[in-house]
Short mmCIF file of C-alpha atoms in Angstrom, two decimals:
data_model
loop_
_atom_site.label_atom_id
_atom_site.label_comp_id
_atom_site.label_asym_id
_atom_site.label_seq_id
_atom_site.Cartn_x
_atom_site.Cartn_y
_atom_site.Cartn_z
CA MET A 1 39.19 1.30 21.19
CA THR A 2 35.62 2.36 21.74
CA ASP A 3 33.35 0.04 23.74
CA ILE A 4 30.40 -0.81 21.54
CA SER A 5 29.13 -3.83 23.47
CA CYS A 6 25.38 -3.89 24.24
CA ASP A 7 25.53 -5.90 27.44
CA LYS A 8 24.53 -3.17 29.94
CA LYS A 9 21.05 -1.82 30.41
CA GLY A 10 20.61 1.86 29.84
CA VAL A 11 18.20 4.56 28.80
CA SER A 12 15.96 3.64 25.90
CA GLN A 13 16.95 6.45 23.58
CA GLY A 14 20.60 5.79 24.29
CA TRP A 15 20.23 2.18 23.21
CA LEU A 16 18.26 3.32 20.11
CA GLY A 17 21.10 5.76 19.28
CA ARG A 18 23.69 3.07 19.64
CA ALA A 19 21.63 0.69 17.43
CA ILE A 20 21.37 3.40 14.74
CA ALA A 21 25.15 4.03 14.86
CA LEU A 22 25.93 0.28 14.63
CA SER A 23 23.56 -0.31 11.72
CA GLN A 24 24.94 2.67 9.77
CA ASN A 25 28.31 0.85 9.94
CA GLY A 26 26.80 -2.41 8.76
CA TRP A 27 26.69 -4.06 12.16
CA TYR A 28 23.08 -5.14 11.92
CA GLU A 29 23.13 -8.05 14.39
CA ALA A 30 24.72 -5.85 17.09
CA ALA A 31 22.08 -3.20 16.36
CA ILE A 32 19.33 -5.72 16.95
CA ALA A 33 20.98 -6.67 20.26
CA CYS A 34 20.97 -3.03 21.33
CA ARG A 35 17.30 -2.76 20.44
CA GLY A 36 16.68 -5.54 22.86
CA HIS A 37 17.70 -3.28 25.72
CA ALA A 38 15.56 -0.34 24.65
CA GLU A 39 12.05 0.30 26.15
CA THR A 40 9.43 -1.94 24.51
CA THR A 41 6.76 0.73 24.67
CA ASP A 42 8.67 3.10 22.46
CA PRO A 43 7.40 2.90 18.88
CA ASP A 44 10.67 4.28 17.44
CA THR A 45 12.61 1.38 18.71
CA TRP A 46 10.18 -1.11 17.15
CA HIS A 47 10.32 0.80 13.91
CA TYR A 48 14.08 0.85 13.82
CA ARG A 49 14.24 -2.84 14.66
CA GLY A 50 11.95 -3.61 11.75
CA TYR A 51 14.18 -1.47 9.51
CA VAL A 52 17.35 -3.36 10.55
CA LEU A 53 15.60 -6.74 10.18
CA GLY A 54 14.56 -5.68 6.69
CA LYS A 55 18.23 -4.90 5.92
CA LEU A 56 19.05 -8.42 6.91
CA GLY A 57 16.30 -9.80 4.67
CA ARG A 58 14.20 -10.99 7.57
CA TYR A 59 11.01 -9.52 6.27
CA LYS A 60 8.52 -11.52 8.32
CA ALA A 61 10.21 -10.45 11.52
CA ALA A 62 10.38 -6.85 10.21
CA ILE A 63 6.60 -6.88 9.49
CA ALA A 64 5.93 -8.06 13.05
CA CYS A 65 7.97 -5.15 14.39
CA TYR A 66 6.15 -2.64 12.17
CA GLU A 67 2.83 -3.99 13.33
CA LYS A 68 3.98 -3.51 16.94
CA THR A 69 4.95 0.03 16.03
CA PHE A 70 1.46 0.73 14.82
CA GLU A 71 -0.13 -0.84 17.93
CA LEU A 72 1.78 1.82 19.88
CA ASP A 73 0.12 4.54 17.77
CA CYS A 74 3.06 5.45 15.59
CA THR A 75 2.03 7.75 12.75
CA ASP A 76 5.47 8.10 11.12
CA ALA A 77 5.10 7.91 7.40
CA LYS A 78 8.50 6.18 7.10
CA ALA A 79 7.29 3.29 9.24
CA TRP A 80 4.32 2.78 6.89
CA TYR A 81 6.61 3.00 3.87
CA ASN A 82 9.06 0.47 5.28
CA TYR A 83 6.16 -1.82 6.24
CA GLY A 84 4.95 -1.62 2.60
CA GLN A 85 8.44 -2.40 1.32
CA ALA A 86 8.68 -5.47 3.58
CA LEU A 87 5.26 -6.67 2.30
CA THR A 88 6.51 -6.19 -1.28
CA LYS A 89 9.65 -8.24 -0.62
CA LEU A 90 7.39 -11.10 0.50
CA LYS A 91 5.10 -10.59 -2.57
CA ARG A 92 2.16 -9.82 -0.28
CA TYR A 93 0.85 -7.24 -2.76
CA ASP A 94 -2.75 -7.21 -1.72
CA GLU A 95 -1.82 -6.30 1.81
CA GLU A 96 0.59 -3.64 0.55
CA ILE A 97 -2.07 -2.01 -1.57
CA GLY A 98 -4.44 -2.09 1.41
CA GLN A 99 -1.93 0.02 3.39
CA TYR A 100 -2.04 2.70 0.77
CA ASP A 101 -5.85 2.79 0.83
CA ARG A 102 -5.94 3.52 4.56
CA ASP A 103 -7.86 6.60 5.73
#
């Protein structure tokens, strides 16, 4: 059986890859645990954590992750889209519309 535990520290992108694989198989909580081992200055890891939290319906936590992603100068359109989707789920429409009006 393949070892998918996330209890050892490793390279940030390796942990992100593991988190992606786990979430693609529906193991969202394990994916979040892997993200905890990834580098905290990598905007991709924050983006993906927000995505997984959104899948779990934890939209407030997802929004916080997306905001951290943007603080780290992420310009990925998918991150902005997912951020808008999380705002929509919480019925924060004014904020969502504001994201589309950005320069």
